[in-house]
mmCIF file of C-alpha atoms and ligand atoms in Angstrom:
data_model
loop_
_atom_site.group_PDB
_atom_site.id
_atom_site.type_symbol
_atom_site.label_atom_id
_atom_site.label_comp_id
_atom_site.label_asym_id
_atom_site.label_seq_id
_atom_site.Cartn_x
_atom_site.Cartn_y
_atom_site.Cartn_z
ATOM 1 C CA UNK A 1 -21.664 7.834 -15.357
ATOM 2 C CA UNK A 2 -22.207 4.317 -15.275
ATOM 3 C CA UNK A 3 -21.003 1.163 -17.519
ATOM 4 C CA UNK A 4 -24.196 1.524 -19.777
ATOM 5 C CA UNK A 5 -24.014 5.083 -20.521
ATOM 6 C CA UNK A 6 -20.106 4.788 -21.448
ATOM 7 C CA UNK A 7 -20.611 1.779 -23.460
ATOM 8 C CA UNK A 8 -24.209 1.251 -24.346
ATOM 9 C CA UNK A 9 -24.827 -2.134 -22.523
ATOM 10 C CA UNK A 10 -24.280 -3.884 -19.512
ATOM 11 C CA UNK A 11 -21.025 -5.223 -18.026
ATOM 12 C CA UNK A 12 -20.501 -9.103 -18.011
ATOM 13 C CA UNK A 13 -18.760 -8.795 -14.641
ATOM 14 C CA UNK A 14 -17.966 -6.391 -11.602
ATOM 15 C CA UNK A 15 -15.476 -6.844 -8.926
ATOM 16 C CA UNK A 16 -14.245 -4.738 -5.910
ATOM 17 C CA UNK A 17 -11.405 -4.529 -3.795
ATOM 18 C CA UNK A 18 -10.345 -2.086 -1.044
ATOM 19 C CA UNK A 19 -7.367 0.062 -0.156
ATOM 20 C CA UNK A 20 -5.266 -0.676 3.072
ATOM 21 C CA UNK A 21 -3.734 0.914 5.830
ATOM 22 C CA UNK A 22 -0.681 -0.314 7.166
ATOM 23 C CA UNK A 23 -0.016 -0.133 10.984
ATOM 24 C CA UNK A 24 3.183 -1.195 11.429
ATOM 25 C CA UNK A 25 5.994 -2.345 9.030
ATOM 26 C CA UNK A 26 6.737 0.015 6.817
ATOM 27 C CA UNK A 27 9.553 -0.359 3.899
ATOM 28 C CA UNK A 28 9.984 -4.143 5.402
ATOM 29 C CA UNK A 29 8.546 -6.039 2.601
ATOM 30 C CA UNK A 30 10.846 -6.005 -0.108
ATOM 31 C CA UNK A 31 13.424 -7.060 2.211
ATOM 32 C CA UNK A 32 11.563 -10.276 3.208
ATOM 33 C CA UNK A 33 10.232 -8.626 6.401
ATOM 34 C CA UNK A 34 7.092 -8.472 8.564
ATOM 35 C CA UNK A 35 4.319 -6.097 7.889
ATOM 36 C CA UNK A 36 0.907 -5.448 9.574
ATOM 37 C CA UNK A 37 -1.797 -3.998 7.562
ATOM 38 C CA UNK A 38 -5.624 -3.975 7.924
ATOM 39 C CA UNK A 39 -8.040 -3.133 4.753
ATOM 40 C CA UNK A 40 -9.998 0.270 5.026
ATOM 41 C CA UNK A 41 -13.760 0.267 3.620
ATOM 42 C CA UNK A 42 -12.741 2.321 0.395
ATOM 43 C CA UNK A 43 -12.681 0.140 -2.656
ATOM 44 C CA UNK A 44 -12.068 0.210 -6.417
ATOM 45 C CA UNK A 45 -14.774 -1.252 -8.458
ATOM 46 C CA UNK A 46 -14.093 -2.802 -12.432
ATOM 47 C CA UNK A 47 -16.714 -3.495 -14.435
ATOM 48 C CA UNK A 48 -15.794 -5.718 -17.509
ATOM 49 C CA UNK A 49 -17.502 -6.682 -20.542
ATOM 50 C CA UNK A 50 -15.875 -8.571 -23.937
ATOM 51 C CA UNK A 51 -15.955 -6.233 -27.002
ATOM 52 C CA UNK A 52 -15.244 -6.846 -30.391
ATOM 53 C CA UNK A 53 -13.124 -4.329 -31.447
ATOM 54 C CA UNK A 54 -9.593 -4.059 -31.967
ATOM 55 C CA UNK A 55 -8.577 -2.222 -28.940
ATOM 56 C CA UNK A 56 -9.422 -1.829 -25.284
ATOM 57 C CA UNK A 57 -11.526 1.018 -23.870
ATOM 58 C CA UNK A 58 -10.835 1.688 -20.408
ATOM 59 C CA UNK A 59 -13.199 4.271 -18.974
ATOM 60 C CA UNK A 60 -11.985 6.145 -15.499
ATOM 61 C CA UNK A 61 -15.122 7.149 -13.829
ATOM 62 C CA UNK A 62 -13.230 9.511 -11.202
ATOM 63 C CA UNK A 63 -11.142 11.051 -13.955
ATOM 64 C CA UNK A 64 -14.126 11.096 -16.319
ATOM 65 C CA UNK A 65 -12.070 9.849 -19.394
ATOM 66 C CA UNK A 66 -11.822 7.098 -21.549
ATOM 67 C CA UNK A 67 -8.495 5.661 -22.937
ATOM 68 C CA UNK A 68 -8.556 3.805 -26.269
ATOM 69 C CA UNK A 69 -5.597 1.175 -26.092
ATOM 70 C CA UNK A 70 -4.783 -0.814 -29.224
ATOM 71 C CA UNK A 71 -4.056 -4.756 -28.579
ATOM 72 C CA UNK A 72 -0.514 -5.551 -27.762
ATOM 73 C CA UNK A 73 0.144 -1.582 -26.681
ATOM 74 C CA UNK A 74 0.559 -0.710 -23.040
ATOM 75 C CA UNK A 75 -1.127 2.786 -22.966
ATOM 76 C CA UNK A 76 -0.281 5.652 -20.913
ATOM 77 C CA UNK A 77 -1.964 7.177 -17.652
ATOM 78 C CA UNK A 78 -4.067 4.592 -15.434
ATOM 79 C CA UNK A 79 -4.003 2.346 -18.553
ATOM 80 C CA UNK A 80 -0.731 0.160 -17.650
ATOM 81 C CA UNK A 81 -2.239 -1.223 -14.247
ATOM 82 C CA UNK A 82 -5.209 -2.694 -16.125
ATOM 83 C CA UNK A 83 -3.653 -4.117 -19.248
ATOM 84 C CA UNK A 84 -0.902 -5.408 -17.274
ATOM 85 C CA UNK A 85 -3.942 -7.316 -15.340
ATOM 86 C CA UNK A 86 -5.219 -8.263 -18.514
ATOM 87 C CA UNK A 87 -2.148 -9.339 -19.853
ATOM 88 C CA UNK A 88 -0.501 -11.109 -17.367
ATOM 89 C CA UNK A 89 -3.982 -13.205 -17.271
ATOM 90 C CA UNK A 90 -3.401 -14.278 -20.441
ATOM 91 C CA UNK A 91 -6.417 -12.620 -21.875
ATOM 92 C CA UNK A 92 -6.308 -11.655 -25.183
ATOM 93 C CA UNK A 93 -9.910 -10.306 -26.171
ATOM 94 C CA UNK A 94 -10.162 -6.450 -26.192
ATOM 95 C CA UNK A 95 -12.181 -5.458 -23.486
ATOM 96 C CA UNK A 96 -14.563 -2.611 -22.213
ATOM 97 C CA UNK A 97 -13.653 -1.767 -18.498
ATOM 98 C CA UNK A 98 -15.373 0.821 -16.385
ATOM 99 C CA UNK A 99 -13.710 1.670 -13.273
ATOM 100 C CA UNK A 100 -14.680 3.693 -10.205
ATOM 101 C CA UNK A 101 -12.830 3.925 -6.729
ATOM 102 C CA UNK A 102 -13.047 6.084 -3.954
ATOM 103 C CA UNK A 103 -10.076 4.675 -2.064
ATOM 104 C CA UNK A 104 -8.135 8.167 -1.593
ATOM 105 C CA UNK A 105 -4.846 8.208 -3.563
ATOM 106 C CA UNK A 106 -1.349 8.309 -1.300
ATOM 107 C CA UNK A 107 -0.524 5.764 0.895
ATOM 108 C CA UNK A 108 -3.869 3.742 1.227
ATOM 109 C CA UNK A 109 -2.661 1.557 -2.005
ATOM 110 C CA UNK A 110 -5.074 3.016 -4.577
ATOM 111 C CA UNK A 111 -3.591 1.135 -7.149
ATOM 112 C CA UNK A 112 -3.309 -2.282 -5.411
ATOM 113 C CA UNK A 113 -6.856 -1.878 -4.903
ATOM 114 C CA UNK A 114 -7.302 -1.319 -8.922
ATOM 115 C CA UNK A 115 -5.040 -3.893 -9.755
ATOM 116 C CA UNK A 116 -7.056 -6.543 -7.215
ATOM 117 C CA UNK A 117 -10.471 -5.625 -8.032
ATOM 118 C CA UNK A 118 -9.275 -6.175 -12.271
ATOM 119 C CA UNK A 119 -7.842 -9.622 -11.494
ATOM 120 C CA UNK A 120 -10.675 -10.629 -9.634
ATOM 121 C CA UNK A 121 -13.308 -9.426 -12.477
ATOM 122 C CA UNK A 122 -10.954 -10.977 -15.148
ATOM 123 C CA UNK A 123 -10.976 -14.228 -12.910
ATOM 124 C CA UNK A 124 -14.727 -14.279 -12.525
ATOM 125 C CA UNK A 125 -15.117 -13.472 -16.559
ATOM 126 C CA UNK A 126 -12.836 -16.182 -17.466
ATOM 127 C CA UNK A 127 -13.188 -18.941 -14.945
ATOM 128 C CA UNK A 128 -9.705 -18.638 -14.071
ATOM 129 C CA UNK A 129 -8.208 -20.734 -11.285
ATOM 130 C CA UNK A 130 -5.888 -18.296 -9.579
ATOM 131 C CA UNK A 131 -6.202 -18.569 -6.139
ATOM 132 C CA UNK A 132 -6.207 -15.319 -3.971
ATOM 133 C CA UNK A 133 -2.468 -15.370 -3.407
ATOM 134 C CA UNK A 134 -1.366 -15.832 -6.874
ATOM 135 C CA UNK A 135 -4.043 -13.019 -7.840
ATOM 136 C CA UNK A 136 -1.875 -10.820 -5.368
ATOM 137 C CA UNK A 137 1.589 -12.069 -6.836
ATOM 138 C CA UNK A 138 0.348 -11.099 -10.557
ATOM 139 C CA UNK A 139 -0.857 -7.780 -9.356
ATOM 140 C CA UNK A 140 2.670 -7.280 -8.141
ATOM 141 C CA UNK A 141 4.151 -7.851 -11.224
ATOM 142 C CA UNK A 142 2.035 -5.630 -12.889
ATOM 143 C CA UNK A 143 3.696 -2.882 -10.703
ATOM 144 C CA UNK A 144 7.267 -4.189 -11.467
ATOM 145 C CA UNK A 145 6.896 -4.868 -15.558
ATOM 146 C CA UNK A 146 3.931 -2.573 -16.464
ATOM 147 C CA UNK A 147 4.246 0.801 -14.226
ATOM 148 C CA UNK A 148 8.036 0.771 -12.764
ATOM 149 C CA UNK A 149 7.744 0.556 -9.316
ATOM 150 C CA UNK A 150 9.661 -2.366 -7.529
ATOM 151 C CA UNK A 151 7.198 -2.476 -5.043
ATOM 152 C CA UNK A 152 6.712 -5.279 -2.253
ATOM 153 C CA UNK A 153 4.061 -7.662 -1.930
ATOM 154 C CA UNK A 154 2.222 -5.951 1.025
ATOM 155 C CA UNK A 155 -0.318 -3.849 -0.792
ATOM 156 C CA UNK A 156 -1.788 -6.760 -3.185
ATOM 157 C CA UNK A 157 -1.717 -9.437 -0.146
ATOM 158 C CA UNK A 158 -3.622 -6.887 1.774
ATOM 159 C CA UNK A 159 -6.472 -5.920 -0.660
ATOM 160 C CA UNK A 160 -6.415 -9.552 -1.560
ATOM 161 C CA UNK A 161 -6.816 -11.095 1.965
ATOM 162 C CA UNK A 162 -7.135 -8.593 4.323
ATOM 163 C CA UNK A 163 -10.753 -7.239 6.194
ATOM 164 C CA UNK A 164 -11.493 -4.221 7.930
ATOM 165 C CA UNK A 165 -12.121 -5.982 11.477
ATOM 166 C CA UNK A 166 -8.711 -7.383 11.754
ATOM 167 C CA UNK A 167 -5.052 -7.006 11.105
ATOM 168 C CA UNK A 168 -3.250 -8.994 8.880
ATOM 169 C CA UNK A 169 -0.158 -10.222 9.934
ATOM 170 C CA UNK A 170 2.289 -10.925 7.316
ATOM 171 C CA UNK A 171 5.916 -12.437 6.568
ATOM 172 C CA UNK A 172 6.433 -11.263 3.218
ATOM 173 C CA UNK A 173 9.258 -14.021 2.538
ATOM 174 C CA UNK A 174 7.209 -16.715 3.178
ATOM 175 C CA UNK A 175 3.564 -15.326 3.019
ATOM 176 C CA UNK A 176 3.032 -16.993 5.999
ATOM 177 C CA UNK A 177 -0.266 -14.850 7.666
ATOM 178 C CA UNK A 178 -2.259 -14.727 10.714
ATOM 179 C CA UNK A 179 -4.826 -11.928 11.868
ATOM 180 C CA UNK A 180 -4.933 -10.281 15.030
ATOM 181 C CA UNK A 181 -7.414 -8.173 17.065
ATOM 182 C CA UNK A 182 -6.907 -4.591 17.008
ATOM 183 C CA UNK A 183 -5.386 -3.645 20.305
ATOM 184 C CA UNK A 184 -8.427 -3.665 22.901
ATOM 185 C CA UNK A 185 -10.309 -0.424 23.383
ATOM 186 C CA UNK A 186 -8.744 1.282 20.438
ATOM 187 C CA UNK A 187 -9.481 2.616 16.957
ATOM 188 C CA UNK A 188 -7.979 3.409 14.068
ATOM 189 C CA UNK A 189 -7.702 6.962 12.648
ATOM 190 C CA UNK A 190 -6.466 7.503 8.931
ATOM 191 C CA UNK A 191 -5.936 11.255 7.729
ATOM 192 C CA UNK A 192 -4.651 12.280 4.170
ATOM 193 C CA UNK A 193 -2.196 14.966 4.448
ATOM 194 C CA UNK A 194 -2.816 16.419 1.232
ATOM 195 C CA UNK A 195 0.528 16.744 -0.230
ATOM 196 C CA UNK A 196 0.790 14.879 -3.552
ATOM 197 C CA UNK A 197 3.787 12.352 -3.401
ATOM 198 C CA UNK A 198 5.384 13.540 -6.639
ATOM 199 C CA UNK A 199 8.427 11.712 -5.626
ATOM 200 C CA UNK A 200 7.425 8.632 -4.741
ATOM 201 C CA UNK A 201 8.260 6.275 -7.617
ATOM 202 C CA UNK A 202 11.784 7.692 -7.601
ATOM 203 C CA UNK A 203 12.526 7.845 -3.988
ATOM 204 C CA UNK A 204 10.921 3.971 -3.667
ATOM 205 C CA UNK A 205 13.294 2.573 -6.133
ATOM 206 C CA UNK A 206 16.432 4.641 -4.751
ATOM 207 C CA UNK A 207 15.773 3.166 -1.268
ATOM 208 C CA UNK A 208 14.891 -0.001 -2.383
ATOM 209 C CA UNK A 209 18.565 -0.307 -4.168
ATOM 210 C CA UNK A 210 20.016 1.129 -1.084
ATOM 211 C CA UNK A 211 18.949 -1.736 1.150
ATOM 212 C CA UNK A 212 19.643 -4.314 -1.321
ATOM 213 C CA UNK A 213 23.246 -2.711 -1.481
ATOM 214 C CA UNK A 214 23.167 -2.982 2.020
ATOM 215 C CA UNK A 215 22.244 -6.383 2.435
ATOM 216 C CA UNK A 216 24.931 -7.576 -0.150
ATOM 217 C CA UNK A 217 27.666 -5.876 2.031
ATOM 218 C CA UNK A 218 26.184 -7.476 5.110
ATOM 219 C CA UNK A 219 26.648 -10.748 3.618
ATOM 220 C CA UNK A 220 22.765 -11.766 4.287
ATOM 221 C CA UNK A 221 20.416 -12.265 1.546
ATOM 222 C CA UNK A 222 18.073 -10.057 3.036
ATOM 223 C CA UNK A 223 17.497 -7.429 5.880
ATOM 224 C CA UNK A 224 15.265 -9.464 7.146
ATOM 225 C CA UNK A 225 18.100 -11.888 8.166
ATOM 226 C CA UNK A 226 19.508 -9.308 10.388
ATOM 227 C CA UNK A 227 18.071 -9.830 14.061
ATOM 228 C CA UNK A 228 20.409 -7.974 15.657
ATOM 229 C CA UNK A 229 20.770 -4.414 15.168
ATOM 230 C CA UNK A 230 23.866 -3.872 16.037
ATOM 231 C CA UNK A 231 25.353 -5.843 13.100
ATOM 232 C CA UNK A 232 24.217 -2.733 10.961
ATOM 233 C CA UNK A 233 27.364 -1.232 12.257
ATOM 234 C CA UNK A 234 29.553 -2.665 9.796
ATOM 235 C CA UNK A 235 28.318 -1.129 7.217
ATOM 236 C CA UNK A 236 31.297 1.649 6.270
ATOM 237 C CA UNK A 237 28.844 3.882 4.567
ATOM 238 C CA UNK A 238 26.623 5.917 7.061
ATOM 239 C CA UNK A 239 23.530 6.632 4.858
ATOM 240 C CA UNK A 240 23.314 2.840 4.080
ATOM 241 C CA UNK A 241 23.731 2.245 7.656
ATOM 242 C CA UNK A 242 20.738 4.262 8.405
ATOM 243 C CA UNK A 243 18.605 2.879 5.735
ATOM 244 C CA UNK A 244 19.484 -0.854 7.202
ATOM 245 C CA UNK A 245 19.165 0.213 10.921
ATOM 246 C CA UNK A 246 15.470 1.061 9.847
ATOM 247 C CA UNK A 247 14.472 -1.702 8.263
ATOM 248 C CA UNK A 248 16.000 -4.174 10.935
ATOM 249 C CA UNK A 249 14.164 -2.107 14.112
ATOM 250 C CA UNK A 250 11.253 -1.917 11.837
ATOM 251 C CA UNK A 251 10.730 -5.490 11.776
ATOM 252 C CA UNK A 252 11.385 -5.864 15.577
ATOM 253 C CA UNK A 253 8.612 -3.599 16.136
ATOM 254 C CA UNK A 254 5.882 -5.470 14.234
ATOM 255 C CA UNK A 255 6.967 -8.711 16.237
ATOM 256 C CA UNK A 256 6.856 -6.297 19.629
ATOM 257 C CA UNK A 257 3.624 -5.457 18.336
ATOM 258 C CA UNK A 258 1.687 -8.733 18.187
ATOM 259 C CA UNK A 259 -0.714 -9.143 20.761
ATOM 260 C CA UNK A 260 0.595 -5.607 22.416
ATOM 261 C CA UNK A 261 -1.801 -3.272 24.399
ATOM 262 C CA UNK A 262 -2.747 -0.153 22.782
ATOM 263 C CA UNK A 263 -0.249 1.743 24.778
ATOM 264 C CA UNK A 264 2.562 -0.498 23.610
ATOM 265 C CA UNK A 265 1.317 -0.185 20.068
ATOM 266 C CA UNK A 266 1.024 3.288 20.227
ATOM 267 C CA UNK A 267 4.795 3.860 21.358
ATOM 268 C CA UNK A 268 5.724 1.256 18.498
ATOM 269 C CA UNK A 269 4.114 3.109 16.044
ATOM 270 C CA UNK A 270 6.059 6.707 17.277
ATOM 271 C CA UNK A 271 9.199 5.051 16.955
ATOM 272 C CA UNK A 272 8.277 4.018 13.689
ATOM 273 C CA UNK A 273 7.495 7.117 12.668
ATOM 274 C CA UNK A 274 10.854 8.575 13.733
ATOM 275 C CA UNK A 275 12.627 5.662 12.281
ATOM 276 C CA UNK A 276 10.839 6.538 8.870
ATOM 277 C CA UNK A 277 11.665 10.293 9.479
ATOM 278 C CA UNK A 278 15.384 10.193 10.372
ATOM 279 C CA UNK A 279 16.916 6.607 9.265
ATOM 280 C CA UNK A 280 14.663 6.209 6.069
ATOM 281 C CA UNK A 281 13.749 9.401 5.449
ATOM 282 C CA UNK A 282 10.719 9.179 3.313
ATOM 283 C CA UNK A 283 8.446 11.034 5.339
ATOM 284 C CA UNK A 284 7.324 15.110 4.429
ATOM 285 C CA UNK A 285 7.509 18.186 6.829
ATOM 286 C CA UNK A 286 3.881 18.550 6.505
ATOM 287 C CA UNK A 287 3.492 14.993 7.391
ATOM 288 C CA UNK A 288 5.952 15.171 10.512
ATOM 289 C CA UNK A 289 3.894 18.269 11.247
ATOM 290 C CA UNK A 290 0.666 16.010 11.390
ATOM 291 C CA UNK A 291 1.973 13.435 13.085
ATOM 292 C CA UNK A 292 3.493 15.816 15.980
ATOM 293 C CA UNK A 293 -0.077 17.156 16.290
ATOM 294 C CA UNK A 294 -1.321 13.492 16.853
ATOM 295 C CA UNK A 295 1.524 12.501 18.947
ATOM 296 C CA UNK A 296 0.735 15.863 21.559
ATOM 297 C CA UNK A 297 -2.767 14.639 22.009
ATOM 298 C CA UNK A 298 -2.877 13.151 25.091
ATOM 299 C CA UNK A 299 -5.562 10.729 23.824
ATOM 300 C CA UNK A 300 -3.485 9.515 21.097
ATOM 301 C CA UNK A 301 -1.786 6.069 21.620
ATOM 302 C CA UNK A 302 0.534 6.725 18.662
ATOM 303 C CA UNK A 303 0.700 7.956 15.109
ATOM 304 C CA UNK A 304 2.929 7.553 12.270
ATOM 305 C CA UNK A 305 3.021 8.660 8.161
ATOM 306 C CA UNK A 306 1.436 5.013 6.317
ATOM 307 C CA UNK A 307 2.601 3.540 3.053
ATOM 308 C CA UNK A 308 5.940 4.512 0.796
ATOM 309 C CA UNK A 309 5.535 8.235 2.119
ATOM 310 C CA UNK A 310 6.794 11.287 0.576
ATOM 311 C CA UNK A 311 3.366 13.088 1.501
ATOM 312 C CA UNK A 312 0.278 11.101 1.683
ATOM 313 C CA UNK A 313 -1.519 9.543 4.486
ATOM 314 C CA UNK A 314 -0.618 8.729 8.026
ATOM 315 C CA UNK A 315 -2.606 6.739 10.632
ATOM 316 C CA UNK A 316 -2.978 6.963 14.274
ATOM 317 C CA UNK A 317 -4.236 4.691 17.017
ATOM 318 C CA UNK A 318 -6.977 6.470 19.344
ATOM 319 C CA UNK A 319 -9.106 5.177 21.956
ATOM 320 C CA UNK A 320 -12.464 3.931 20.765
ATOM 321 C CA UNK A 321 -15.098 6.271 19.649
ATOM 322 C CA UNK A 322 -12.739 9.450 19.535
ATOM 323 C CA UNK A 323 -11.402 9.714 16.478
ATOM 324 C CA UNK A 324 -13.565 11.965 14.766
ATOM 325 C CA UNK A 325 -12.972 14.707 17.723
ATOM 326 C CA UNK A 326 -8.882 14.154 17.191
ATOM 327 C CA UNK A 327 -9.060 14.271 14.099
ATOM 328 C CA UNK A 328 -11.014 17.898 14.052
ATOM 329 C CA UNK A 329 -8.726 19.368 16.750
ATOM 330 C CA UNK A 330 -5.994 18.098 14.990
ATOM 331 C CA UNK A 331 -6.701 19.589 11.399
ATOM 332 C CA UNK A 332 -7.947 22.885 12.894
ATOM 333 C CA UNK A 333 -4.306 23.219 14.096
ATOM 334 C CA UNK A 334 -2.579 21.887 10.792
ATOM 335 C CA UNK A 335 -0.783 24.439 8.712
ATOM 336 C CA UNK A 336 -1.680 22.221 5.335
ATOM 337 C CA UNK A 337 -5.330 21.096 3.621
ATOM 338 C CA UNK A 338 -5.646 17.652 5.327
ATOM 339 C CA UNK A 339 -8.616 15.498 5.794
ATOM 340 C CA UNK A 340 -10.016 12.522 7.564
ATOM 341 C CA UNK A 341 -9.974 9.460 5.365
ATOM 342 C CA UNK A 342 -13.836 8.669 6.831
ATOM 343 C CA UNK A 343 -14.318 4.746 7.567
HETATM 344 C C1 GLA B 401 4.250 0.897 -1.199
HETATM 345 C C2 GLA B 401 4.547 -0.653 -1.805
HETATM 346 C C3 GLA B 401 4.572 -1.544 -0.681
HETATM 347 C C4 GLA B 401 5.363 -1.286 0.822
HETATM 348 C C5 GLA B 401 5.053 -0.001 1.042
HETATM 349 C C6 GLA B 401 6.037 0.342 2.086
HETATM 350 O O1 GLA B 401 3.083 0.939 -0.302
HETATM 351 O O2 GLA B 401 3.717 -0.703 -2.890
HETATM 352 O O3 GLA B 401 4.953 -2.838 -1.459
HETATM 353 O O4 GLA B 401 6.994 -1.311 0.288
HETATM 354 O O5 GLA B 401 5.451 1.046 0.015
HETATM 355 O O6 GLA B 401 6.075 -0.275 3.298
#
């Protein structure tokens, strides 16, 4: 299917945006912390044309589904992601929108890629002034106000600003950022565990509420402001203590990783996974199994779940040129239906 086949004419604009894989700094970005993502080659692409009707028509090529959403309504299914972008950019025309994406769902920011691609297309179509950071912030508002996930800013910033050749170090409080090369001699392996992330929305918002409560009890604006992990011992509730300990130690791991060699970077990834598994409890037994298989391979520098968790994707740092062979070996021993997310 193409825009022309579905809507009977050419689109006025087409724009794309990538998914991302986060190498380190998980569940820190809604507490002012540090993250270290990179873009992946997979992208969402959105083609748009103005129409004369009283409703938007949104076609997903992946789902082979067209949704008709009357102006002023938010729609269902994938519609709120697109309608949110249209409304928050101040556009009140009815639009025909054609979406295609090869970003796998589950931990690689397929939704941020859709938002940023849609926002870029709208910016171009209407000549709007928002820069790439403002675009990212609007994408985050779409998640909050239209989708109902209280996400941080990492995914939209990564999709809007990162490229596939470097890591984007982002301070999610100030939005200051720097790019770093990947550790010398290493490449990134991304696997999809095949576990659908059914609990992601509710579990995510629950974690966010827990660390907000921890910050409140510790008397700091955000857990970013706790730099000595022993401070979290002041929390009387054991669950909140574990949640806060993850965020505080994860921020320290990101800072330690900047400029680290592959071996050290890998150790930090392994420690991040243990923290997400035991302290933050956002992993999944199948993902833990795959991470353990990767970590047991002597060639692998380090491996961890990536993204919000509860299933979905994982990332490993491996020697240059060895990702495919390592993936084949690990997937052959995995009890689930995993696959390599091929570059
Ligand atoms: C999701 C959110 C991000 C971030 C990650 C976890 O991808 O959209 O803002 O919180 O989970 O690090």
